[in-house]
Short mmCIF file of C-alpha atoms and ligand atoms in Angstrom, two decimals:
data_model
loop_
_atom_site.label_atom_id
_atom_site.label_comp_id
_atom_site.label_asym_id
_atom_site.label_seq_id
_atom_site.Cartn_x
_atom_site.Cartn_y
_atom_site.Cartn_z
CA MET A 1 -26.09 21.89 -44.14
CA ALA A 2 -27.52 20.81 -40.96
CA PRO A 3 -30.66 18.69 -41.44
CA GLU A 4 -33.87 20.49 -40.64
CA SER A 5 -35.37 17.70 -38.74
CA PRO A 6 -32.95 14.83 -38.59
CA SER A 7 -35.09 11.41 -37.83
CA ILE A 8 -32.20 10.54 -34.97
CA VAL A 9 -31.37 12.76 -32.18
CA ILE A 10 -28.49 11.42 -30.17
CA LEU A 11 -27.32 12.57 -26.71
CA THR A 12 -23.84 11.72 -25.20
CA GLY A 13 -22.30 12.38 -21.92
CA ALA A 14 -18.91 11.76 -19.95
CA GLY A 15 -19.19 7.97 -20.23
CA ILE A 16 -18.86 7.45 -23.84
CA SER A 17 -15.36 9.16 -23.33
CA LYS A 18 -14.34 7.17 -20.21
CA GLU A 19 -12.58 4.23 -22.39
CA SER A 20 -10.82 7.06 -24.13
CA GLY A 21 -8.87 7.85 -20.87
CA LEU A 22 -11.38 11.09 -19.85
CA ASP A 23 -12.56 11.06 -16.43
CA THR A 24 -16.40 10.84 -15.76
CA PHE A 25 -18.11 13.21 -13.42
CA ARG A 26 -20.13 11.15 -10.68
CA ASP A 27 -18.50 7.60 -10.88
CA LYS A 28 -17.25 6.68 -7.46
CA ASP A 29 -13.48 8.02 -8.80
CA GLY A 30 -15.15 10.87 -10.74
CA ILE A 31 -14.26 14.22 -11.19
CA TRP A 32 -16.64 15.70 -8.54
CA SER A 33 -15.17 13.06 -6.04
CA ARG A 34 -11.93 15.36 -6.26
CA VAL A 35 -13.02 19.03 -6.33
CA ARG A 36 -16.30 20.67 -5.57
CA LEU A 37 -18.09 21.58 -8.97
CA GLU A 38 -19.28 24.87 -6.58
CA ASP A 39 -15.94 25.88 -6.94
CA VAL A 40 -14.67 25.36 -10.61
CA ALA A 41 -17.88 25.09 -12.62
CA THR A 42 -20.00 28.09 -11.37
CA PRO A 43 -19.71 31.63 -12.47
CA ALA A 44 -19.36 32.26 -8.69
CA GLY A 45 -16.46 29.85 -8.42
CA PHE A 46 -14.59 31.86 -11.17
CA ALA A 47 -15.40 35.38 -9.86
CA ALA A 48 -14.11 34.16 -6.09
CA ASP A 49 -10.62 32.61 -7.66
CA PRO A 50 -10.02 32.51 -11.64
CA ARG A 51 -6.48 31.10 -10.99
CA ARG A 52 -8.28 27.62 -9.34
CA VAL A 53 -10.85 27.31 -12.42
CA HIS A 54 -8.02 28.34 -14.87
CA GLY A 55 -5.89 25.50 -13.18
CA PHE A 56 -8.80 22.90 -13.15
CA TYR A 57 -9.53 23.44 -17.06
CA ASN A 58 -5.85 23.81 -18.03
CA ALA A 59 -5.32 20.52 -16.40
CA ARG A 60 -8.31 18.99 -18.27
CA ARG A 61 -7.35 20.65 -21.38
CA ARG A 62 -3.63 19.27 -21.06
CA GLY A 63 -4.86 15.73 -20.70
CA LEU A 64 -7.53 16.01 -23.69
CA LEU A 65 -4.58 16.86 -25.69
CA ASP A 66 -2.29 13.87 -24.54
CA ASP A 67 -1.58 11.43 -27.40
CA ALA A 68 -3.08 8.43 -25.64
CA VAL A 69 -6.55 10.04 -25.39
CA ARG A 70 -8.13 9.04 -28.71
CA PRO A 71 -11.70 8.60 -30.01
CA ASN A 72 -12.88 4.89 -29.20
CA ALA A 73 -15.07 2.57 -31.03
CA ALA A 74 -18.18 4.19 -29.74
CA HIS A 75 -17.65 7.66 -31.03
CA ARG A 76 -16.45 5.73 -34.29
CA ALA A 77 -19.78 4.08 -34.61
CA LEU A 78 -21.76 7.07 -34.08
CA ALA A 79 -19.60 8.62 -36.88
CA GLU A 80 -20.46 5.92 -39.25
CA LEU A 81 -24.21 5.98 -38.38
CA GLU A 82 -24.18 9.72 -39.64
CA GLN A 83 -22.12 8.76 -42.62
CA GLY A 84 -24.52 6.05 -43.40
CA ARG A 85 -27.55 8.14 -42.64
CA PRO A 86 -26.64 11.65 -44.27
CA ASP A 87 -28.58 14.49 -42.79
CA ASP A 88 -30.50 12.16 -40.58
CA VAL A 89 -28.64 12.54 -37.39
CA LEU A 90 -28.01 15.27 -34.80
CA LEU A 91 -25.52 14.36 -31.98
CA VAL A 92 -26.02 16.68 -28.96
CA THR A 93 -22.93 16.12 -26.57
CA GLN A 94 -22.78 17.44 -22.92
CA ASN A 95 -19.11 16.51 -23.26
CA ILE A 96 -16.41 19.40 -23.97
CA ASP A 97 -13.87 17.17 -25.23
CA ASN A 98 -13.11 16.98 -29.22
CA LEU A 99 -13.39 13.46 -29.57
CA HIS A 100 -16.77 12.97 -31.37
CA GLU A 101 -15.23 15.51 -34.01
CA ARG A 102 -11.93 13.34 -34.27
CA ALA A 103 -13.94 10.00 -34.70
CA GLY A 104 -15.55 12.00 -38.13
CA GLN A 105 -18.72 13.58 -36.72
CA ARG A 106 -19.87 16.47 -38.38
CA ASN A 107 -23.45 17.44 -37.30
CA ILE A 108 -22.60 18.16 -33.66
CA ILE A 109 -24.09 20.39 -30.74
CA HIS A 110 -21.64 21.07 -27.94
CA MET A 111 -24.10 22.25 -25.33
CA HIS A 112 -22.32 22.60 -22.31
CA GLY A 113 -19.25 24.27 -24.60
CA GLU A 114 -15.87 23.20 -25.77
CA LEU A 115 -12.83 22.70 -23.87
CA LEU A 116 -10.56 23.70 -26.46
CA LYS A 117 -12.14 27.13 -27.13
CA ALA A 118 -11.95 30.18 -24.94
CA ARG A 119 -14.71 33.18 -24.51
CA CYS A 120 -13.94 36.81 -23.70
CA ALA A 121 -16.20 37.97 -20.95
CA ALA A 122 -15.90 41.40 -22.08
CA CYS A 123 -16.56 41.18 -25.62
CA GLY A 124 -18.01 37.93 -26.11
CA ALA A 125 -15.37 36.72 -28.80
CA VAL A 126 -14.83 32.78 -28.85
CA GLY A 127 -11.54 31.54 -30.16
CA GLU A 128 -9.80 28.35 -30.48
CA CYS A 129 -7.85 27.61 -27.19
CA PRO A 130 -5.21 24.80 -27.19
CA ASP A 131 -2.84 26.38 -24.61
CA ASP A 132 -3.47 27.19 -20.90
CA LEU A 133 -5.75 30.03 -20.07
CA SER A 134 -4.63 32.66 -17.44
CA VAL A 135 -5.95 35.77 -15.59
CA GLU A 136 -2.87 37.51 -17.40
CA LEU A 137 -4.14 36.68 -21.14
CA ALA A 138 -5.33 39.28 -23.39
CA CYS A 139 -8.11 39.07 -25.67
CA ALA A 140 -6.93 38.40 -29.34
CA ALA A 141 -10.27 40.38 -30.27
CA CYS A 142 -10.61 43.45 -27.87
CA GLY A 143 -7.25 43.50 -26.09
CA GLY A 144 -9.10 43.35 -22.90
CA VAL A 145 -7.21 41.41 -20.18
CA GLY A 146 -8.49 39.32 -17.28
CA GLY A 147 -11.42 38.28 -18.89
CA MET A 148 -10.47 35.14 -20.64
CA ARG A 149 -12.74 31.99 -19.59
CA PRO A 150 -13.05 28.69 -20.92
CA HIS A 151 -15.77 28.21 -23.60
CA VAL A 152 -17.95 25.77 -21.12
CA VAL A 153 -21.05 26.07 -19.54
CA TRP A 154 -21.26 26.37 -15.97
CA PHE A 155 -23.81 25.43 -13.65
CA GLY A 156 -26.66 28.06 -13.57
CA GLU A 157 -25.59 29.21 -17.07
CA MET A 158 -27.98 28.49 -20.21
CA PRO A 159 -26.41 25.48 -22.50
CA LEU A 160 -26.05 26.47 -26.19
CA GLU A 161 -28.31 26.15 -28.97
CA MET A 162 -31.34 24.90 -27.08
CA ASP A 163 -33.90 25.78 -29.65
CA ARG A 164 -32.22 23.73 -32.13
CA ILE A 165 -31.84 20.96 -29.67
CA TYR A 166 -35.54 21.30 -28.82
CA ALA A 167 -36.74 21.62 -32.62
CA ALA A 168 -35.10 18.57 -33.29
CA LEU A 169 -36.34 16.63 -30.34
CA ALA A 170 -39.86 17.42 -31.43
CA ALA A 171 -39.11 15.94 -34.93
CA CYS A 172 -37.31 13.33 -34.33
CA ARG A 173 -38.50 9.20 -34.50
CA LEU A 174 -35.57 7.63 -32.41
CA PHE A 175 -33.61 9.27 -29.48
CA LEU A 176 -30.49 7.51 -28.05
CA SER A 177 -28.86 8.36 -24.72
CA ILE A 178 -25.33 7.46 -24.35
CA GLY A 179 -22.93 7.77 -21.44
CA THR A 180 -24.82 9.95 -19.14
CA SER A 181 -26.23 9.64 -15.94
CA GLY A 182 -28.93 11.86 -16.35
CA ASN A 183 -28.53 14.16 -13.24
CA VAL A 184 -27.83 17.25 -15.28
CA TYR A 185 -30.86 19.71 -16.59
CA PRO A 186 -31.92 20.65 -19.22
CA ALA A 187 -30.01 17.44 -20.89
CA ALA A 188 -31.53 14.99 -18.47
CA GLY A 189 -35.21 16.22 -19.60
CA PHE A 190 -34.37 15.12 -23.19
CA VAL A 191 -35.88 11.91 -23.10
CA ALA A 192 -39.15 13.20 -21.67
CA GLU A 193 -39.27 15.68 -24.56
CA ALA A 194 -38.90 13.00 -27.03
CA ARG A 195 -41.58 10.86 -26.08
CA LYS A 196 -44.15 13.64 -25.23
CA VAL A 197 -43.51 15.71 -28.31
CA ALA A 198 -42.30 13.50 -31.06
CA ARG A 199 -43.45 10.29 -29.78
CA ALA A 200 -40.03 8.72 -30.34
CA HIS A 201 -38.57 5.54 -29.56
CA THR A 202 -36.04 6.47 -27.07
CA VAL A 203 -33.16 3.94 -25.74
CA GLU A 204 -30.70 4.45 -23.28
CA LEU A 205 -26.95 2.74 -23.94
CA ASN A 206 -25.18 3.23 -20.74
CA LEU A 207 -22.66 1.21 -18.22
CA GLU A 208 -25.61 0.96 -15.81
CA PRO A 209 -28.97 2.63 -15.48
CA SER A 210 -29.36 6.39 -15.35
CA GLU A 211 -31.37 8.45 -13.03
CA GLY A 212 -34.02 8.40 -16.24
CA ALA A 213 -33.95 4.73 -16.86
CA SER A 214 -37.53 4.28 -16.31
CA LEU A 215 -38.31 6.72 -19.13
CA PHE A 216 -36.99 4.88 -21.99
CA HIS A 217 -38.79 2.09 -23.76
CA GLU A 218 -35.44 0.10 -24.31
CA ALA A 219 -32.16 -0.05 -22.76
CA ILE A 220 -28.59 -1.79 -23.66
CA TYR A 221 -26.10 -1.76 -20.68
CA GLY A 222 -22.39 -2.37 -20.86
CA PRO A 223 -19.28 -0.30 -21.79
CA ALA A 224 -20.13 2.32 -24.87
CA SER A 225 -17.04 0.71 -27.12
CA SER A 226 -18.99 -2.60 -26.65
CA VAL A 227 -22.78 -2.14 -26.83
CA VAL A 228 -22.85 1.08 -29.23
CA PRO A 229 -20.94 -0.56 -32.18
CA GLY A 230 -23.56 -3.42 -32.16
CA TYR A 231 -26.67 -1.12 -32.04
CA VAL A 232 -25.28 0.95 -34.81
CA ALA A 233 -24.78 -1.86 -37.20
CA LYS A 234 -28.48 -3.19 -36.19
CA LEU A 235 -29.79 0.44 -37.28
CA LEU A 236 -27.70 0.22 -40.35
CA ASP A 237 -28.75 -3.08 -41.58
CA ARG A 238 -32.20 -2.55 -40.90
CA ASP A 239 -32.35 0.26 -43.43
C1 BV8 B 1 -29.43 25.72 -16.83
C2 BV8 B 1 -19.32 22.14 -17.48
C3 BV8 B 1 -30.80 27.38 -16.70
C4 BV8 B 1 -18.30 22.03 -18.52
C5 BV8 B 1 -21.48 21.13 -17.01
C6 BV8 B 1 -34.04 21.90 -13.67
C7 BV8 B 1 -34.23 22.56 -15.05
C8 BV8 B 1 -33.11 23.18 -15.44
C9 BV8 B 1 -31.70 23.42 -14.62
C10 BV8 B 1 -31.62 22.72 -13.56
C11 BV8 B 1 -32.90 22.16 -13.10
N1 BV8 B 1 -32.31 21.30 -11.85
C12 BV8 B 1 -31.25 21.69 -11.15
C13 BV8 B 1 -30.76 22.51 -12.40
C14 BV8 B 1 -29.45 23.34 -12.60
C15 BV8 B 1 -28.55 22.48 -13.03
C16 BV8 B 1 -28.40 20.84 -12.67
O1 BV8 B 1 -29.05 20.29 -13.60
N2 BV8 B 1 -28.29 20.50 -11.46
C17 BV8 B 1 -28.04 19.18 -11.11
C18 BV8 B 1 -26.54 18.84 -10.60
C19 BV8 B 1 -29.13 18.89 -10.45
N3 BV8 B 1 -28.40 22.78 -14.50
C20 BV8 B 1 -27.65 23.91 -15.00
O2 BV8 B 1 -27.17 24.72 -14.19
C21 BV8 B 1 -27.62 23.93 -16.08
N4 BV8 B 1 -28.12 25.35 -16.53
O3 BV8 B 1 -30.08 24.83 -16.24
O4 BV8 B 1 -29.39 26.89 -17.03
C22 BV8 B 1 -30.92 28.91 -16.81
C23 BV8 B 1 -32.30 29.17 -17.18
C24 BV8 B 1 -32.54 30.38 -17.47
C25 BV8 B 1 -31.30 31.13 -17.43
C26 BV8 B 1 -29.98 30.62 -17.53
C27 BV8 B 1 -29.80 29.76 -16.99
C28 BV8 B 1 -26.32 23.65 -16.99
C29 BV8 B 1 -25.64 22.39 -16.57
C30 BV8 B 1 -24.19 22.46 -17.24
C31 BV8 B 1 -23.21 22.57 -16.57
N5 BV8 B 1 -22.11 22.21 -16.97
N6 BV8 B 1 -20.21 21.15 -17.35
C32 BV8 B 1 -17.29 20.76 -17.86
O5 BV8 B 1 -16.63 21.15 -16.72
O6 BV8 B 1 -17.38 19.69 -18.13
S1 BV8 B 1 -22.42 19.89 -16.61
C33 BV8 B 1 -21.29 18.23 -16.15
O7 BV8 B 1 -22.24 17.18 -16.04
C34 BV8 B 1 -20.63 17.89 -17.90
O8 BV8 B 1 -21.31 18.55 -18.96
C35 BV8 B 1 -21.11 16.53 -17.72
O9 BV8 B 1 -21.21 16.21 -19.37
C36 BV8 B 1 -22.83 16.53 -17.23
C37 BV8 B 1 -23.33 15.31 -17.10
O10 BV8 B 1 -22.42 14.28 -16.63
P1 BV8 B 1 -22.52 13.03 -17.37
O11 BV8 B 1 -21.79 13.46 -18.77
O12 BV8 B 1 -23.78 12.41 -17.45
O13 BV8 B 1 -21.44 12.44 -16.43
P2 BV8 B 1 -21.67 11.46 -15.47
O14 BV8 B 1 -20.36 11.41 -14.66
O15 BV8 B 1 -22.71 12.22 -14.15
O16 BV8 B 1 -22.21 10.11 -15.35
C38 BV8 B 1 -21.34 9.31 -16.77
C39 BV8 B 1 -22.33 8.32 -16.89
O17 BV8 B 1 -21.72 7.29 -17.71
C40 BV8 B 1 -22.72 7.19 -15.42
O18 BV8 B 1 -24.05 7.07 -15.68
C41 BV8 B 1 -21.88 5.95 -15.70
O19 BV8 B 1 -22.74 5.20 -15.69
C42 BV8 B 1 -21.62 5.94 -17.31
N7 BV8 B 1 -20.21 5.24 -17.66
C43 BV8 B 1 -19.08 5.11 -17.09
N8 BV8 B 1 -18.23 4.60 -17.66
C44 BV8 B 1 -18.75 4.27 -18.90
C45 BV8 B 1 -20.27 4.41 -18.85
N9 BV8 B 1 -21.06 4.38 -19.89
C46 BV8 B 1 -20.94 3.72 -20.93
N10 BV8 B 1 -19.66 3.12 -21.44
C47 BV8 B 1 -18.53 3.32 -20.22
N11 BV8 B 1 -17.27 2.71 -20.35
ZN1 ZN B 2 -12.41 40.59 -25.92
#
């Protein structure tokens, strides 16, 4: 049962999965250096060329399912924190990979959706999707053809479970932001929300200062698989 008001809210971004072999977006060799987000991560891009968008997400889905892609020490440390502080941790991830789940994390909100799920534009049904999507695919629920899309939140679309996220931010004591550049809203606004509404202590753990670095009380810079386990160990020892 998800906790009503976890005292620790964690936001993660693509940086936490980098050392597992998944690309980030805005690093110099990132995803947006190879393809325009307008073409592949917006409803207009999908309407204009669904085959291109399916190709983009099919390649990322295959990449995620590659045997070499596994949770790293940062994912595992956050799962240990949840185990050590049952009902006290909510993880909100911008990532659409499943590495937090595979590390053992349970209480997760995928606010930007999930790469291994598909949604039918006609009936809204959401289901597991381990294989390629295509415009020829029929929906298992309503039989409609041509409306299957990745269960992913594109730019201009409302992220998922925002009410539950804001309720947790309003009541948390500690807000951690890990592996995100702080470019994308509303996620980039969570630190200000946690400070203003909950007067939470806020910590950024990132390779380098994010766009919102000045908003954090504390910052620890370095690769996630190095800095996150150490920080979690301190949290667990302290209690
Ligand atoms: C919405 C799809 C409104 C899935 C993504 C103000 C308020 C509200 C909205 C806006 C606003 N201003 C602008 C907007 C619009 C827009 C937006 O924010 N645009 C930006 C670009 C300016 N926001 C939206 O459209 C959002 N929707 O607001 O709806 C609405 C209101 C009413 C009704 C309807 C709608 C939707 C945003 C979601 C878009 N979908 N992804 C996919 O393809 O993956 S966003 C995409 O960016 C990913 O989800 C990604 O997770 C996310 C954020 O990127 P990061 O995770 O931070 O990754 P990035 O590469 O940027 O940074 C990586 C970081 O890791 C770096 O700092 C790097 O230093 C660090 N790092 C690297 N290696 C390591 C490391 N750290 C640690 N260890 C390492 N080894
Ligand atoms: Zn359907």
